[in-house]
Coordinates of C-alpha atoms in Angstrom, one line a residue:
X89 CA -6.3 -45.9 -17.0
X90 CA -2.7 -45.5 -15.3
X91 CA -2.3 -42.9 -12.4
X92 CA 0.7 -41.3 -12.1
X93 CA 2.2 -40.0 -8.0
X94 CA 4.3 -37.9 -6.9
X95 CA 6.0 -38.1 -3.7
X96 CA 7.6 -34.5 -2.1
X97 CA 9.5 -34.7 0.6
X98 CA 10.3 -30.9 2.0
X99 CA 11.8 -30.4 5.6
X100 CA 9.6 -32.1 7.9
X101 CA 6.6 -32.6 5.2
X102 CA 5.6 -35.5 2.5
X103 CA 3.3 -34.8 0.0
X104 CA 1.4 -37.0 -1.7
X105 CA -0.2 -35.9 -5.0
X106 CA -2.0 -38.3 -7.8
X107 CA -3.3 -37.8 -11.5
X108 CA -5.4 -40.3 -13.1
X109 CA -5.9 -39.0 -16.7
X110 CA -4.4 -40.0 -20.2
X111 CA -3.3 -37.0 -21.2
X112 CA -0.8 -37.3 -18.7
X113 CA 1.5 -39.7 -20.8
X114 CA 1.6 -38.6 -24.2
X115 CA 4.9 -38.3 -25.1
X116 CA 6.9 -35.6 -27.4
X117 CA 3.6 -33.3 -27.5
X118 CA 4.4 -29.7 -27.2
X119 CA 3.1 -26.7 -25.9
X120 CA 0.8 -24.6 -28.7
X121 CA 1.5 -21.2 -28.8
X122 CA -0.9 -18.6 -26.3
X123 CA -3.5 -17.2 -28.2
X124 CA -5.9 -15.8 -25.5
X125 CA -5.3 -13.4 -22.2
X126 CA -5.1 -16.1 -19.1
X127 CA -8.4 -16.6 -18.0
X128 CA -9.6 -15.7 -14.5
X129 CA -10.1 -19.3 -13.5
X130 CA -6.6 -20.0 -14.9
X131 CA -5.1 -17.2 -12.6
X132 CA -6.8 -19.0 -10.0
X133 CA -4.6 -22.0 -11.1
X134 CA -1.6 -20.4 -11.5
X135 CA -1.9 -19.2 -8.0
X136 CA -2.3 -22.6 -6.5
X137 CA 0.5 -23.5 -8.2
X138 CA 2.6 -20.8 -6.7
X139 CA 1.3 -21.2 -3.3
X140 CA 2.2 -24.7 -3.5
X141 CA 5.9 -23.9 -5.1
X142 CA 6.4 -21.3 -2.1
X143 CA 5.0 -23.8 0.5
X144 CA 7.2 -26.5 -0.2
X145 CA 10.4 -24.1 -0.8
X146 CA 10.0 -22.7 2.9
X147 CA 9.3 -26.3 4.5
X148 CA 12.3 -27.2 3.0
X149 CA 14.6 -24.4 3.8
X150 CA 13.2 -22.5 7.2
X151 CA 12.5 -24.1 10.7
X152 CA 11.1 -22.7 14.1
X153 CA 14.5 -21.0 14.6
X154 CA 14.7 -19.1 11.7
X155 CA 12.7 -15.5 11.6
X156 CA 9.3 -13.5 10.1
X157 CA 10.4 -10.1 10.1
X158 CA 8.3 -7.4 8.3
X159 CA 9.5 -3.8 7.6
X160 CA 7.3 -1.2 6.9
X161 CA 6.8 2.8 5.2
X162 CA 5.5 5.3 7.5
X163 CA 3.4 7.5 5.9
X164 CA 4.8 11.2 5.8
X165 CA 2.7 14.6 5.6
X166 CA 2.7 16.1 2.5
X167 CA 4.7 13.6 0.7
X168 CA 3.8 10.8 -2.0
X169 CA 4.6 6.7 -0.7
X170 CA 7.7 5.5 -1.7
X171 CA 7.3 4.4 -5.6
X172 CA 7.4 0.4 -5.7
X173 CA 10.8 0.7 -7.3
X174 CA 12.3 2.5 -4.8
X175 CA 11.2 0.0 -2.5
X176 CA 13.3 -2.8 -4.5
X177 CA 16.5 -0.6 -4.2
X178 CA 15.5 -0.6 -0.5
X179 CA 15.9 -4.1 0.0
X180 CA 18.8 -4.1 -2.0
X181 CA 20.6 -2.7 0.5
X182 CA 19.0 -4.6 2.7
X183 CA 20.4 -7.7 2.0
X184 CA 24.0 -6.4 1.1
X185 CA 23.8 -5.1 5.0
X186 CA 22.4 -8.4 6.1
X187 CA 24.8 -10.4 4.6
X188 CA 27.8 -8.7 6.0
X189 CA 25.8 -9.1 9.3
X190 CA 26.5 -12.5 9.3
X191 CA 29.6 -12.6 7.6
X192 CA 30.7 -10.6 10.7
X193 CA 28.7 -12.9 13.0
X194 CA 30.5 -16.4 11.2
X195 CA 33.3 -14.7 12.3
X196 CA 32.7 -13.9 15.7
X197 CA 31.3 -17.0 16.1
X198 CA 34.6 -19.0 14.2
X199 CA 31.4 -21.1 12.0
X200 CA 29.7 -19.7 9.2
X201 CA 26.1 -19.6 9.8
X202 CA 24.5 -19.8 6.3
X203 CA 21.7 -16.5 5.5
X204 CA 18.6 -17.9 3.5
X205 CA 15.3 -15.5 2.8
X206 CA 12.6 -15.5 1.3
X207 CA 10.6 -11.8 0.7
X208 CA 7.9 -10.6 -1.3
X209 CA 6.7 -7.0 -1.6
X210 CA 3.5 -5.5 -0.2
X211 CA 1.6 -2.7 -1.4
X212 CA -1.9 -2.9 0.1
X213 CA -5.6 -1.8 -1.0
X214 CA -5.1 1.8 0.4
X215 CA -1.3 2.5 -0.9
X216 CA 0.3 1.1 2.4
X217 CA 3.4 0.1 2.2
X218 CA 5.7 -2.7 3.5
X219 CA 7.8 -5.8 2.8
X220 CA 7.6 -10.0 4.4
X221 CA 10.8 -11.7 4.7
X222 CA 11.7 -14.9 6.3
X223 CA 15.2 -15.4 6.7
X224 CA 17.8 -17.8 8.9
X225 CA 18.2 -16.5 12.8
X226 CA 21.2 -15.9 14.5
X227 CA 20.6 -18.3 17.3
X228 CA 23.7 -17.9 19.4
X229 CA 22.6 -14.5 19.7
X230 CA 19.5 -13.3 21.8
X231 CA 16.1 -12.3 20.4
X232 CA 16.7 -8.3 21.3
X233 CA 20.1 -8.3 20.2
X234 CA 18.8 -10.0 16.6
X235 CA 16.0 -7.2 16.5
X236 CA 18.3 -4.4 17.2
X237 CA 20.9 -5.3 14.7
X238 CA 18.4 -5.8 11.7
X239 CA 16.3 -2.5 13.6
X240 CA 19.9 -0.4 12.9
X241 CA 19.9 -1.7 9.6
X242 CA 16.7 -0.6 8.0
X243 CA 17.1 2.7 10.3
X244 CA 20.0 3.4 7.8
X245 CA 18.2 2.4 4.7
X246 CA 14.8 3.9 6.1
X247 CA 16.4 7.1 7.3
X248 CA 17.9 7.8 3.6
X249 CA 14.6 8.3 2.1
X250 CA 12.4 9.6 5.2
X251 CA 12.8 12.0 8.1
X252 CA 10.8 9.6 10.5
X253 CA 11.6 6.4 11.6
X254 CA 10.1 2.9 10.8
X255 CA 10.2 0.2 13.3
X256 CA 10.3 -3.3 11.8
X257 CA 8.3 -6.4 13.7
X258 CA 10.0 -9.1 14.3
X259 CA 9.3 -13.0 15.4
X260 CA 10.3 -16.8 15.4
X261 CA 8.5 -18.9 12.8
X262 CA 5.9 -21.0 14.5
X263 CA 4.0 -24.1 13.4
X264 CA 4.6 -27.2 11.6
X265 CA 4.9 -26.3 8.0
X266 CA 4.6 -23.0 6.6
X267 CA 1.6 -23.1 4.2
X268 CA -0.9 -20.3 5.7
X269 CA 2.0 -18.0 5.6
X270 CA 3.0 -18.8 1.8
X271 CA -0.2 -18.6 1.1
X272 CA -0.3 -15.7 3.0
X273 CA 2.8 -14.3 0.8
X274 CA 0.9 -15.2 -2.5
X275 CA -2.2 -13.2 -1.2
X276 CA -0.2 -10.3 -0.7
X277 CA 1.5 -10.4 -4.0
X278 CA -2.0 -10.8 -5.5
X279 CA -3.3 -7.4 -3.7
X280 CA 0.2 -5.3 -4.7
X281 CA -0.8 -6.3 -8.2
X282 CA -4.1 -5.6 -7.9
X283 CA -3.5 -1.7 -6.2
X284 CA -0.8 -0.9 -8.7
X285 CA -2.8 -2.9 -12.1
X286 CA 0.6 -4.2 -13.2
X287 CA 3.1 -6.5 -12.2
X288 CA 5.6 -5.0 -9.8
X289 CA 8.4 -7.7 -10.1
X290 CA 8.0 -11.5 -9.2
X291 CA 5.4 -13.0 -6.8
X292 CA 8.1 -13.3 -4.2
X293 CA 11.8 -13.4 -4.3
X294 CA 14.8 -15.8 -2.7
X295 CA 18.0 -16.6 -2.3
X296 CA 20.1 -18.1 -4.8
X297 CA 21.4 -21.0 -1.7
X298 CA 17.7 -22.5 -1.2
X299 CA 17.5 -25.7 -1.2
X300 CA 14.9 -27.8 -3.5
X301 CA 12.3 -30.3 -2.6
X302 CA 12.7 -33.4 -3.4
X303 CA 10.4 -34.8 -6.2
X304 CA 9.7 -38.5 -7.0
X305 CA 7.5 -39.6 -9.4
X306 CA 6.0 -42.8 -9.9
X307 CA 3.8 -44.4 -12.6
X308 CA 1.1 -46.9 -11.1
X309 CA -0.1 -49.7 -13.6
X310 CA -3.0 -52.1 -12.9
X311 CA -6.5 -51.6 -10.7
X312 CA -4.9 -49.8 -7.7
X313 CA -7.7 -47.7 -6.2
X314 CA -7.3 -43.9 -6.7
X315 CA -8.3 -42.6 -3.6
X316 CA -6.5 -44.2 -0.7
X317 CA -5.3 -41.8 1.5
X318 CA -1.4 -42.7 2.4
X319 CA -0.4 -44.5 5.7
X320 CA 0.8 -42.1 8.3
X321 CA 4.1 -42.8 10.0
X322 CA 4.2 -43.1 13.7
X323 CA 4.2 -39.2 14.9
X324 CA 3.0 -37.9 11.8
X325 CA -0.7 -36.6 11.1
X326 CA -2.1 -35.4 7.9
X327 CA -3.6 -31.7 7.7
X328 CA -7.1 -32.0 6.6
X329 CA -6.6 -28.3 5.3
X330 CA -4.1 -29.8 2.5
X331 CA -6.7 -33.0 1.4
X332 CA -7.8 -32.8 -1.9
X333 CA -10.2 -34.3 -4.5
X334 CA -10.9 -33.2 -7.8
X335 CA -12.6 -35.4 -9.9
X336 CA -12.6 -35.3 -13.9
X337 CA -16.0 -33.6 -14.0
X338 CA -14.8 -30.7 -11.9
X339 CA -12.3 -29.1 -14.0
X340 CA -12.2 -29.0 -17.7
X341 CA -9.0 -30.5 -18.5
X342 CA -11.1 -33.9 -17.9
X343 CA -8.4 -35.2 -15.2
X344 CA -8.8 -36.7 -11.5
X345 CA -6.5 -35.6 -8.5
X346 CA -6.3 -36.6 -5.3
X347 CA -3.3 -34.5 -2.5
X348 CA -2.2 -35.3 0.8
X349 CA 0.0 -33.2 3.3
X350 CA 1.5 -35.6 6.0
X351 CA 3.6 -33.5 8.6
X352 CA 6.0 -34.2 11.9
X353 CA 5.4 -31.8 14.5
X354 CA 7.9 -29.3 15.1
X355 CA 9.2 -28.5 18.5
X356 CA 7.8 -24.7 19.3
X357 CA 10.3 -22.4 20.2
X358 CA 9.6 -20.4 23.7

């Protein structure tokens, strides 16, 4: 039976997946048409999936430098939470504000210093209500002076809407790859569809500028075993959270699949 590996290569991550099943390589088969709701342990699937899609997107695109800010509703007496779609307009204007933040700062700066984001809205269990965004840092400016300028701007979206203000909270990225916060992202996503009982937009949304991970796949003929782990670069280590085995008998598509995460440390920003 041939295995079949891809290699992804996102910022300062490889990952290593392989499939061992025939089903893998019949050729010209399409997709029959859904029939059935998506099952709950399909979902489940689908959510991997995503997770893994965010993960590699925010490896690829975001480093240490680059921010988590979170902007949040403040709950006001005697009035209803903003509705989900007002929240979208929100950010909106948002992003039409921080753009022309750093078109202003390229300027000042006589560079242009590229904005990339990634944001996914929030609406938790009991109606709260806020929004995750990671997006490119201004590093030639200092942490207060970043937190005020994005502060003024949601003060003048914020204040449109409400009487009181809403602080935002605000902080480098940290670690070496970003998968507890995508799946972190996914989670949230998961909950705001869960409070609402509909879909309120995408799982998370991004800039048109991000950059994709790159993907190569290889086809491995002959008795090569299946489950050796990768050799690790000098430097590198392989997060044990991110090793995978699922063997034919575990799933019911009837396939085996093994996944590594090998990772260079990143330098931690003080």
């Amino acid at each position: 039976m041939r295995q079949i590996k891809f290699i992804i290569t996102a910022g300062n991550t490889i990952e290593i997946e392989k499939v061992r099943t025939e089903r893998a390589y019949q050729r010209g088969a399409e997709r029959s048409p859904k029939k059935n709701p998506t099952t709950d342990r399909q979902k489940r699937v689908n959510e991997r999936q995503a997770e893994k899609k965010l993960r590699r997107s925010m490896n690829e695109n975001f480093d240490n430098s680059c921010l988590y800010v979170t902007y949040m509703y403040i709950k006001e007496p005697d009035k209803p939470y903003v509705d989900p779609v007002e929240m979208d307009e929100d950010m909106r204007k948002m992003l039409r504000k921080i753009r022309v933040l750093f078109k202003r700062e390229s300027k000042r700066l006589g560079r242009k210093i590229e904005l990339k984001y990634v944001w996914v809205k929030a609406v938790g269990k009991r109606s709260a209500r806020h929004f995750h965004m990671i997006m490119s840092g201004l590093p030639h400016l200092s942490f207060r002076e970043v937190q005020d300028k994005l502060q003024a701007i949601w003060d003048s979206v914020y204040l449109q809407r409400h009487t009181k203000r809403s602080y935002i909270n605000i902080q480098h990225l940290r670690g070496d790859h970003y998968g507890k916060l995508a799946a972190y992202f996914i989670k949230q996503s998961k909950t705001t569809f869960e409070t609402m009982g509909r879909t309120i937009g995408k799982k998370w949304n991004a800039s048109k500028n991000l950059t994709k991970p790159v993907i190569r796949k290889v086809v491995i003929y002959g008795r090569r075993s299946f489950n050796t782990a990768p050799n690790l670069r000098p430097g590198w280590y392989m997060d044990q959270d991110y090793t995978v085995q699922i063997d034919p008998e575990d799933n019911e598509y009837g396939f085996a699949y093994r996944a590594w995460l090998l990772v260079r440390p990143r330098e931690e920003r003080r």
